[in-house]
mmCIF file of C-alpha atoms and ligand atoms in Angstrom:
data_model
loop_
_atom_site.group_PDB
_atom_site.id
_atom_site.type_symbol
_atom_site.label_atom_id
_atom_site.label_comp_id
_atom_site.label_asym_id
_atom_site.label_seq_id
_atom_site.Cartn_x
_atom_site.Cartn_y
_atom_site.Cartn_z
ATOM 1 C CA UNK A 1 -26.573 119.077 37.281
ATOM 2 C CA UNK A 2 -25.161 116.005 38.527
ATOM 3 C CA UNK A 3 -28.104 113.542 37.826
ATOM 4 C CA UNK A 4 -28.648 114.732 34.344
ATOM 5 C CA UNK A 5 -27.275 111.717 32.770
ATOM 6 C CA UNK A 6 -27.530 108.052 31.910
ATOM 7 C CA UNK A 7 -25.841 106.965 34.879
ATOM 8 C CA UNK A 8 -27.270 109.988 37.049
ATOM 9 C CA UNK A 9 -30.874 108.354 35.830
ATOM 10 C CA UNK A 10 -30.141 105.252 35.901
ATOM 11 C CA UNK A 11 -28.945 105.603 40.030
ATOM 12 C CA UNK A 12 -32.163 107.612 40.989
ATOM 13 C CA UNK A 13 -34.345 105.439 39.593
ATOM 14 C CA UNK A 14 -32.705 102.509 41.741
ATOM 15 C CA UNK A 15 -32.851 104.602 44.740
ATOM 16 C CA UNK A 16 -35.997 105.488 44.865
ATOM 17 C CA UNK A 17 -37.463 102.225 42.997
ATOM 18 C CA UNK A 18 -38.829 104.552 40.024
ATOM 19 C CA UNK A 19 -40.089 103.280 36.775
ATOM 20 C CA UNK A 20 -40.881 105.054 33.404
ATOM 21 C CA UNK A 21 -44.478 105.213 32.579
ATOM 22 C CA UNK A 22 -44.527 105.781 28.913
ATOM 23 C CA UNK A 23 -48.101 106.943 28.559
ATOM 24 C CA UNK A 24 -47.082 109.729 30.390
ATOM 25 C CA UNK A 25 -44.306 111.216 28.014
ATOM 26 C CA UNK A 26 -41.276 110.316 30.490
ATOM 27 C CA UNK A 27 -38.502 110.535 28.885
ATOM 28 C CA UNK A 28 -35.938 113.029 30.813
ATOM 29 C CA UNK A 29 -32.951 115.049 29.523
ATOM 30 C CA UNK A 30 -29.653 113.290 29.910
ATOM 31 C CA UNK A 31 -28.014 116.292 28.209
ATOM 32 C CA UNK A 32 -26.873 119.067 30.753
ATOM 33 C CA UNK A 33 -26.031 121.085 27.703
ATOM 34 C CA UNK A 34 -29.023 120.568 25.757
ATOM 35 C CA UNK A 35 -31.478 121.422 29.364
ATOM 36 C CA UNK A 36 -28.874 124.473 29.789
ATOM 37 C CA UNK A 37 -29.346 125.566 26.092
ATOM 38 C CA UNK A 38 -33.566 125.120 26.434
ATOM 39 C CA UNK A 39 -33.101 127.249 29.785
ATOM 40 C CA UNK A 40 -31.028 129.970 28.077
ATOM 41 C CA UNK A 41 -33.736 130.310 24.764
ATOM 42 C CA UNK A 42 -36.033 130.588 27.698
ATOM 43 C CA UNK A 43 -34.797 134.191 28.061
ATOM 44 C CA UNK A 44 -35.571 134.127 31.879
ATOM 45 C CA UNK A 45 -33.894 136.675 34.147
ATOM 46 C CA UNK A 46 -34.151 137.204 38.105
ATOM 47 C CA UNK A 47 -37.289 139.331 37.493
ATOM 48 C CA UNK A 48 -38.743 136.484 36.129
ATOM 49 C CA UNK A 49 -41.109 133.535 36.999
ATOM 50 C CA UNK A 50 -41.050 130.471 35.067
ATOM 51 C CA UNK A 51 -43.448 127.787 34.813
ATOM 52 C CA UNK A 52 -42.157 124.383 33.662
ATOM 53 C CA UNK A 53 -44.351 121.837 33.296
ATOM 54 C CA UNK A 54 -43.316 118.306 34.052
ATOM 55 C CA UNK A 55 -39.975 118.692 35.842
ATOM 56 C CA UNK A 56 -39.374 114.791 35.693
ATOM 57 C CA UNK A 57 -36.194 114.167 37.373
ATOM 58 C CA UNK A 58 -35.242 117.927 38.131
ATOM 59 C CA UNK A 59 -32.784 118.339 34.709
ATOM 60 C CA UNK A 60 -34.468 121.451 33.545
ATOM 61 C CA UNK A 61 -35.606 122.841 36.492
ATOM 62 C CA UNK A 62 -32.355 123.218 38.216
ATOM 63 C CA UNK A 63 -30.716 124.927 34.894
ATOM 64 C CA UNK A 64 -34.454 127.582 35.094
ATOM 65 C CA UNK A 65 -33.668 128.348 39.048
ATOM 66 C CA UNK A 66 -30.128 129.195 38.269
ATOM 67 C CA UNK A 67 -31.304 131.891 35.872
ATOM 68 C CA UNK A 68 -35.093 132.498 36.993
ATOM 69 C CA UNK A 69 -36.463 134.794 40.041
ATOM 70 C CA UNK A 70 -38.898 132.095 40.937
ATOM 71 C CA UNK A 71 -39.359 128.262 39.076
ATOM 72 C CA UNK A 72 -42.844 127.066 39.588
ATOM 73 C CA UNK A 73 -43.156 122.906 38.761
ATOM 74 C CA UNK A 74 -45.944 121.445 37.944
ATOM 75 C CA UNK A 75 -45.717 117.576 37.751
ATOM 76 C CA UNK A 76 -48.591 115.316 37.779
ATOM 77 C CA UNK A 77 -46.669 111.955 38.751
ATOM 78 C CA UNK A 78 -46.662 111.843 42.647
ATOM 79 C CA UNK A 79 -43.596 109.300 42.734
ATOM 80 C CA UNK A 80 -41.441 111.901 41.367
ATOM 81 C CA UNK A 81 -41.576 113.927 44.298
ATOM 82 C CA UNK A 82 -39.394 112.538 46.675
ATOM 83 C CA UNK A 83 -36.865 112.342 43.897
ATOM 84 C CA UNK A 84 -37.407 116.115 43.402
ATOM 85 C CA UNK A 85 -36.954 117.072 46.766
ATOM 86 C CA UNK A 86 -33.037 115.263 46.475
ATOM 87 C CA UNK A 87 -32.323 116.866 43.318
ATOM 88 C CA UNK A 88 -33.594 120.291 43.719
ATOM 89 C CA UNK A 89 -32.468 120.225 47.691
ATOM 90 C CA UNK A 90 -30.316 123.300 47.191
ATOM 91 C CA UNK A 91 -32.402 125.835 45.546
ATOM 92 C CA UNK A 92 -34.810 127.438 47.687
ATOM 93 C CA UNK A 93 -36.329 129.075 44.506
ATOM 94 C CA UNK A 94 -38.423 126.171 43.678
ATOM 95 C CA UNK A 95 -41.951 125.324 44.261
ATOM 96 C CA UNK A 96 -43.016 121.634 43.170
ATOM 97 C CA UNK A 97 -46.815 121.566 42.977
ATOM 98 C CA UNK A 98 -48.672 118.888 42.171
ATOM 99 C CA UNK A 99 -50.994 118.655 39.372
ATOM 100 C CA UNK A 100 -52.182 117.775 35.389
ATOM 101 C CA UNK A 101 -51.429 121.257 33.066
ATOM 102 C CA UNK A 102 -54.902 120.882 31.152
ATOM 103 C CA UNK A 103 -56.424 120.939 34.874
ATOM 104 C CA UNK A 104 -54.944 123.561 36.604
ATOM 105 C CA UNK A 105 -55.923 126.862 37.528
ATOM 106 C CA UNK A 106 -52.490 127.942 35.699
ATOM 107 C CA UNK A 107 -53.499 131.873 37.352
ATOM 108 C CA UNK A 108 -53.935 130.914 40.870
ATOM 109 C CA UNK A 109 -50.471 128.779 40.521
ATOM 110 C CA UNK A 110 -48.952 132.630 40.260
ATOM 111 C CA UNK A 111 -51.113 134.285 43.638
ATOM 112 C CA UNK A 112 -48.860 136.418 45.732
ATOM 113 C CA UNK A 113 -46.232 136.374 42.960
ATOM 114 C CA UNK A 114 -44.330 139.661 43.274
ATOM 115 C CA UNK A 115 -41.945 139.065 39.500
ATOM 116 C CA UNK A 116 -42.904 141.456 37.279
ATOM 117 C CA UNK A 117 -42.087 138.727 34.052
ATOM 118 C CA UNK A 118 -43.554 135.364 33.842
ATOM 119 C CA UNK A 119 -43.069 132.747 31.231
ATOM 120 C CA UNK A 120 -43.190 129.056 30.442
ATOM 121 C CA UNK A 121 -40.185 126.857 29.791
ATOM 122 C CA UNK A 122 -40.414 123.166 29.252
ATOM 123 C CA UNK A 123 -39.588 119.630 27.382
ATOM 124 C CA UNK A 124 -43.008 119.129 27.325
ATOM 125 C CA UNK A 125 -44.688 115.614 27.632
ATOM 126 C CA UNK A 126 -45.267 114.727 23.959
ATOM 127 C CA UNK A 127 -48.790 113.029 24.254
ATOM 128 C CA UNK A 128 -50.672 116.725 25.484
ATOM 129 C CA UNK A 129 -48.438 119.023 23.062
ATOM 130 C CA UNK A 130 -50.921 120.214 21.017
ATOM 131 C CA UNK A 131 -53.833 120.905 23.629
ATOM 132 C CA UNK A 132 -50.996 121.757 26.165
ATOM 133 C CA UNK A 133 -49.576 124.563 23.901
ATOM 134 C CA UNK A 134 -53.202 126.069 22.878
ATOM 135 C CA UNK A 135 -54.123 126.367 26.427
ATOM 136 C CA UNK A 136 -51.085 128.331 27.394
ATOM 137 C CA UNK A 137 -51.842 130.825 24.531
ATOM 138 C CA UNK A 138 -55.409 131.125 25.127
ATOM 139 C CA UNK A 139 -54.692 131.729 29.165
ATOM 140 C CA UNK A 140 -53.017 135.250 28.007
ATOM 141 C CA UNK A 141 -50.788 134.941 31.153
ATOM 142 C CA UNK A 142 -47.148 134.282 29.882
ATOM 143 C CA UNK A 143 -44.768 136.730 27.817
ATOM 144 C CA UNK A 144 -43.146 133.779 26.385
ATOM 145 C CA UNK A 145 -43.498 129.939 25.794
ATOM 146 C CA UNK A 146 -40.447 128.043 25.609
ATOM 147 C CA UNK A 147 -40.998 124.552 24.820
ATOM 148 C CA UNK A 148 -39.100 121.079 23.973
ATOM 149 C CA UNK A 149 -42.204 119.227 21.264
ATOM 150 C CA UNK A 150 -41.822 116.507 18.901
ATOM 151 C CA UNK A 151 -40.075 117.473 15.187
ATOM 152 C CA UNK A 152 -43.047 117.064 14.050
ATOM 153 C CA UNK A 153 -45.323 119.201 15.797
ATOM 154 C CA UNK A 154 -42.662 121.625 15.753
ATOM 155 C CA UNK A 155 -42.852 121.934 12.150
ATOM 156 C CA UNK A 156 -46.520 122.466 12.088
ATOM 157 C CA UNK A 157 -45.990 125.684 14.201
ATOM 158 C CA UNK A 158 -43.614 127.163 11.731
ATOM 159 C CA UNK A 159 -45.256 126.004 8.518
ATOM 160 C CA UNK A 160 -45.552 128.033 5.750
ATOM 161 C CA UNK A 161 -49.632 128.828 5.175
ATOM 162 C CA UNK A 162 -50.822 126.944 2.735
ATOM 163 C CA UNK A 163 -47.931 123.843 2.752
ATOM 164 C CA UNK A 164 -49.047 120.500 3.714
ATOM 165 C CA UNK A 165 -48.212 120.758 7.233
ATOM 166 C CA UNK A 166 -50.147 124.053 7.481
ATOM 167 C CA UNK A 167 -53.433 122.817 9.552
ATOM 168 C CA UNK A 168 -55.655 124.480 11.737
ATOM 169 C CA UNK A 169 -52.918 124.383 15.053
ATOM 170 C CA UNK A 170 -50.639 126.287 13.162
ATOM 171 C CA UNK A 171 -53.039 128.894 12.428
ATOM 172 C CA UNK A 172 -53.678 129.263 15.999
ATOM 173 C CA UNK A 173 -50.035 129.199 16.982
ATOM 174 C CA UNK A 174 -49.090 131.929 14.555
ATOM 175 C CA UNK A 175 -52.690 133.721 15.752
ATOM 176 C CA UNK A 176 -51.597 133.948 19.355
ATOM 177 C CA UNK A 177 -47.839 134.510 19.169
ATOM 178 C CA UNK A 178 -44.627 135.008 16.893
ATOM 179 C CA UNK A 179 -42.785 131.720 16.610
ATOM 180 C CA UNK A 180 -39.583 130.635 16.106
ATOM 181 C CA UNK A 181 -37.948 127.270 15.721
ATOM 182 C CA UNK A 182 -34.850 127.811 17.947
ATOM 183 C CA UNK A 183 -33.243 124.394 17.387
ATOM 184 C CA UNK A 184 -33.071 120.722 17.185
ATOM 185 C CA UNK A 185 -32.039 117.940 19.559
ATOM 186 C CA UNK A 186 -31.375 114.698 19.164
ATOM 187 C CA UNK A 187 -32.949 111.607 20.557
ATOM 188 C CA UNK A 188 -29.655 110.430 22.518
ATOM 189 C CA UNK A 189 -30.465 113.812 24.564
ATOM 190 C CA UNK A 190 -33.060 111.327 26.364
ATOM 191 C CA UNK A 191 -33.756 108.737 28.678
ATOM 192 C CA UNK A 192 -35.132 106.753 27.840
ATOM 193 C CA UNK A 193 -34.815 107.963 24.297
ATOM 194 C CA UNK A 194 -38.368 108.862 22.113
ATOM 195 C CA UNK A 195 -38.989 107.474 19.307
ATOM 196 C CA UNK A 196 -39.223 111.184 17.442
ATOM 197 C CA UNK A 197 -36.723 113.699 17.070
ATOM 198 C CA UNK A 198 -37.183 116.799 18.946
ATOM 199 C CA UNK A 199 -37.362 120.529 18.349
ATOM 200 C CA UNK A 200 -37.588 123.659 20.702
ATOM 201 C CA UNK A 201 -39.392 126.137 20.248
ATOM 202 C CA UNK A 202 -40.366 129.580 21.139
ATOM 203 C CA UNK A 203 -43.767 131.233 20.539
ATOM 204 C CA UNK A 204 -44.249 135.087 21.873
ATOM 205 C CA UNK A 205 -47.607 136.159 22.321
ATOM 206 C CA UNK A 206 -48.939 139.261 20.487
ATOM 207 C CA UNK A 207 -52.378 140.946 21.019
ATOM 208 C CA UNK A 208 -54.347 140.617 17.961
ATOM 209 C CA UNK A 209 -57.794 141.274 17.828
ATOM 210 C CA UNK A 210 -60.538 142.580 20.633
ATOM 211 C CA UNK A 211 -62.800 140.004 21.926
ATOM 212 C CA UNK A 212 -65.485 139.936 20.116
ATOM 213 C CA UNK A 213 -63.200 139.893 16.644
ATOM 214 C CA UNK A 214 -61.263 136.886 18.420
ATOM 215 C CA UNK A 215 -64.181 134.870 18.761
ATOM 216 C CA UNK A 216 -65.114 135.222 15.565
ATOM 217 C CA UNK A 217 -61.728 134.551 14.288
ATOM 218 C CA UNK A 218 -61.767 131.274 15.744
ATOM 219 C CA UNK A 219 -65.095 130.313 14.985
ATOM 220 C CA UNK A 220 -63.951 131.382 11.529
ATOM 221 C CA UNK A 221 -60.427 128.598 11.803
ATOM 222 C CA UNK A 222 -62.485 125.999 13.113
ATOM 223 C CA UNK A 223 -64.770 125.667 10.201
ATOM 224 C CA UNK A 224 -62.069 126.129 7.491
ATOM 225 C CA UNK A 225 -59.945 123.164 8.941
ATOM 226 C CA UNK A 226 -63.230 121.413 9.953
ATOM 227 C CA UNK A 227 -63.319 120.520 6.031
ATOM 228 C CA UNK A 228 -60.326 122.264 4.861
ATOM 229 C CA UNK A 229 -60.081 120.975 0.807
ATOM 230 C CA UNK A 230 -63.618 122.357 0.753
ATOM 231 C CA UNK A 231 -64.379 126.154 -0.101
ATOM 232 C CA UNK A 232 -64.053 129.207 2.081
ATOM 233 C CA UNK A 233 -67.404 129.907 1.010
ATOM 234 C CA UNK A 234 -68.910 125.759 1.493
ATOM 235 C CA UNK A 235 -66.868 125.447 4.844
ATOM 236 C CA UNK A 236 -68.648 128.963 6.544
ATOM 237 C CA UNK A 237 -71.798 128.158 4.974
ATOM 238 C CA UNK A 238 -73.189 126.846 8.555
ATOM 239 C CA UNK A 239 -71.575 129.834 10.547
ATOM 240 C CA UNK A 240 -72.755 132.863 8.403
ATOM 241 C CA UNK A 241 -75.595 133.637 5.833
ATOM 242 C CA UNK A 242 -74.286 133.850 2.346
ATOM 243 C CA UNK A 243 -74.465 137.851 2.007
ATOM 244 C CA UNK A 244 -72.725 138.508 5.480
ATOM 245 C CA UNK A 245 -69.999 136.368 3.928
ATOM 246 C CA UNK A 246 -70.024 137.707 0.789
ATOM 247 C CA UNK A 247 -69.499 140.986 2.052
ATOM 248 C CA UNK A 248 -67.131 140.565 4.692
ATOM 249 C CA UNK A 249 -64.899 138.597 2.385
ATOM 250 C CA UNK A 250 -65.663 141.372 -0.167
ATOM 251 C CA UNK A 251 -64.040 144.185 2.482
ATOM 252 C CA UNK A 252 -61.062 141.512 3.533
ATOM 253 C CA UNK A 253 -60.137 140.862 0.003
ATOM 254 C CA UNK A 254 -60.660 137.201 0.176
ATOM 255 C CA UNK A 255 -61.721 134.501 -2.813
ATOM 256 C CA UNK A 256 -64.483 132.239 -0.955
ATOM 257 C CA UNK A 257 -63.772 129.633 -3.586
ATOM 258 C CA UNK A 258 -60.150 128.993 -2.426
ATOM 259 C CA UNK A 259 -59.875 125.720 -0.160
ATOM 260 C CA UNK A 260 -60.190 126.384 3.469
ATOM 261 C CA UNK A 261 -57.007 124.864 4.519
ATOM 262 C CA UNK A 262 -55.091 127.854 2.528
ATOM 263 C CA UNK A 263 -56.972 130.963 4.461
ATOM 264 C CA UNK A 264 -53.680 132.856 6.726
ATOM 265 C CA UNK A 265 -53.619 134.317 9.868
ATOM 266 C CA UNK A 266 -54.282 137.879 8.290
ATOM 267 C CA UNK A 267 -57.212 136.853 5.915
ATOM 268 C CA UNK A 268 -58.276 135.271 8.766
ATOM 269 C CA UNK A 269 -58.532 137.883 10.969
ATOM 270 C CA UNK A 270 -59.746 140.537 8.271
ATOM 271 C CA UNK A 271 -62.496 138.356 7.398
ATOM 272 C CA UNK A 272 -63.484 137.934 11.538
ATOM 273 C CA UNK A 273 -63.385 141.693 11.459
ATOM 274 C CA UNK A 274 -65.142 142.677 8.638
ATOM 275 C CA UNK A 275 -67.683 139.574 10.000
ATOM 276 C CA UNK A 276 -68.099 141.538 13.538
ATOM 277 C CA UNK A 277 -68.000 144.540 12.285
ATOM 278 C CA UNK A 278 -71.544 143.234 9.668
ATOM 279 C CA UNK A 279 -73.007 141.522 12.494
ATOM 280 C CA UNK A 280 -72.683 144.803 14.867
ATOM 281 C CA UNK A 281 -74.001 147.657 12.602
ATOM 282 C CA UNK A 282 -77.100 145.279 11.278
ATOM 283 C CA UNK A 283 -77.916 144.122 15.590
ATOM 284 C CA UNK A 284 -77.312 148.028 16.252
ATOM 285 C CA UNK A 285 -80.208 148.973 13.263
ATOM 286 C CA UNK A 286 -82.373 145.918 14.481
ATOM 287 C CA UNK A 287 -82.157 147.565 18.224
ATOM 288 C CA UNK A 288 -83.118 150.845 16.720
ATOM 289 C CA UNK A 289 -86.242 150.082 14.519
HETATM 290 N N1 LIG B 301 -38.382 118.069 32.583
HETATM 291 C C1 LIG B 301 -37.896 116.703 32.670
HETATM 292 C C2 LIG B 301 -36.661 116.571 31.803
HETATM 293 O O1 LIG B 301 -36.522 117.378 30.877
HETATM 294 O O2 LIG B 301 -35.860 115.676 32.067
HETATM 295 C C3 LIG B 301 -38.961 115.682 32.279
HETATM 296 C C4 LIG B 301 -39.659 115.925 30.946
HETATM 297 S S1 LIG B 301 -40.689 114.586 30.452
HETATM 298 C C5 LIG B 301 -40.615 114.789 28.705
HETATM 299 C C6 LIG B 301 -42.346 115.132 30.776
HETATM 300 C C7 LIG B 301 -42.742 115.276 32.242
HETATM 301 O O3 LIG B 301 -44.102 115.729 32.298
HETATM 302 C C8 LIG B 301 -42.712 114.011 33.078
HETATM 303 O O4 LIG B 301 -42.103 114.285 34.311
HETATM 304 C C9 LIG B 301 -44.186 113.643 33.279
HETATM 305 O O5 LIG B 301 -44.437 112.919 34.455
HETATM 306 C C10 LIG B 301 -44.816 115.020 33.298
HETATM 307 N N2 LIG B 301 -46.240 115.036 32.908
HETATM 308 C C11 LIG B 301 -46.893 114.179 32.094
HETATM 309 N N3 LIG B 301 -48.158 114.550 31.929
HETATM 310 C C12 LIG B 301 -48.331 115.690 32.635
HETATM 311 C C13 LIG B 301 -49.445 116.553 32.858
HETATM 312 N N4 LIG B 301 -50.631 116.317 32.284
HETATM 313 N N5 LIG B 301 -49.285 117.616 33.664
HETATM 314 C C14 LIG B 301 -48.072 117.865 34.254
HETATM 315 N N6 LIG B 301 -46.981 117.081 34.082
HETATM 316 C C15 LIG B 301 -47.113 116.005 33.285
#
């Protein structure tokens, strides 16, 4: 892509008069190999829909439409889109909408859609990553989430349970999906350039529980991480009476006096099974009587 560049960046921006606004993560890829590389661990084929959030300058989304079915952009700074409609001019595969992620009816962005795949793929803005990243799992509409973070957060997403960067987001990214740091890219990929190093990564969403167990389950990570050097047993004492928690941690094989922060995805969800599974029978005897 012809823009993607310091100089390509630097001549837009004096075209159309645009300015960085750093509280809103801009800093765009300068790197057609490294936005060609994020678009290929994307996995997107012509059967596929991809939604990238932010498209900035139009790096990344021209190296999705050359491999996507369909791109659809979300990008919640207006003065963008004039620049947009230059850079992206000759792919008619493209739909720019306007809009902020956390706000968006992500499903109704989709209506009329006729590819049978659909996935995200983005260099996200760094300042929503975490909330950004939930949200996508929790909307249970993409088969994969392909995403440019910050190092940092990156590494919380494939921490080992129990390590110091384990914490209650990476319980819930390794809940929802399979993930997979895919690699690393540095900070003179950018312009202008972060002040954190990069990662990308790739999360794949598995079905784990039925509703009813998931709820539970997250009620369950909440509380852990809510005081997570504190006990299994002190951290759930608000959410379940003592012998519902004795018992379910009794059938999921867990210690209750082992800190909070070191409970795993699969303790986790035995113990939100075994919990539902309690909390059913005894509602189902207290219907009967
Ligand atoms: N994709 C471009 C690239 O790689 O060069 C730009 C990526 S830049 C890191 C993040 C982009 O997200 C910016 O274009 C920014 O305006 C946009 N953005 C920031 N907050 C957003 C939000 N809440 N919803 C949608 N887009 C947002």
């Amino acid at each position: 892509m012809e823009y993607c560049s310091v100089q390509g960046v630097k001549a837009l921006c004096e075209e159309f008069g645009f300015r960085f606004t750093k509280s809103l993560g801009q800093n765009f890829l300068v790197s057609p190999q490294t936005a060609a590389r994020i678009a290929d661990a994307g996995l997107a084929d012509k059967e596929t829909t991809v939604l990238e959030i932010g498209p900035g300058f139009g790096a990344m989304t021209a190296a999705l439409a050359e491999r996507a079915g369909r791109v659809v952009a979300l990008e919640l700074d207006r003065s963008l889109f004039p620049v947009l409609e230059k850079t992206l001019a000759e792919f008619d595969n493209v739909t720019v909408c306007e809009g902020d992620v956390l706000k968006t009816d992500l499903a109704a962005l989709f209506a009329g859609d006729t590819n049978p795949h659909r996935c995200v793929t983005a260099n996200l803005p760094y300042y929503i990553t975490t909330k950004t990243i939930l949200l996508l799992l929790s909307s249970h509409l993409f088969e994969r989430i392909t995403v440019m973070i910050q190092k940092e957060a990156a590494d919380k997403i494939v921490a080992a349970p129990g390590s110091e960067q384990w914490c209650l987001f990476s319980l819930l990214c390794n809940y929802y999906a399979e993930t997979k740091l895919v690699f690393t890219v540095p900070r003179s990929a950018f312009s202008p350039q972060p002040g954190v190093e990069s990662a990308v990564v790739r999360l794949t969403p598995v079905k784990r529980l039925e509703e009813a167990e998931e709820a539970w389950f997250l009620k369950i990570a909440d509380a852990v991480f809510a005081m997570r050097r504190k006990t299994i047993a002190n951290c759930l004492k608000a959410l379940l009476p003592a012998e519902t928690l004795a018992q379910a941690a009794q059938t999921a094989g867990i210690d209750t006096a082992r800190r909070g922060e070191s409970l795993t995805v699969a303790e986790g969800m035995a113990l939100a099974q075994a919990v539902q599974q309690i909390t059913q029978t005894s509602h189902t005897k207290k219907s009967i009587c």
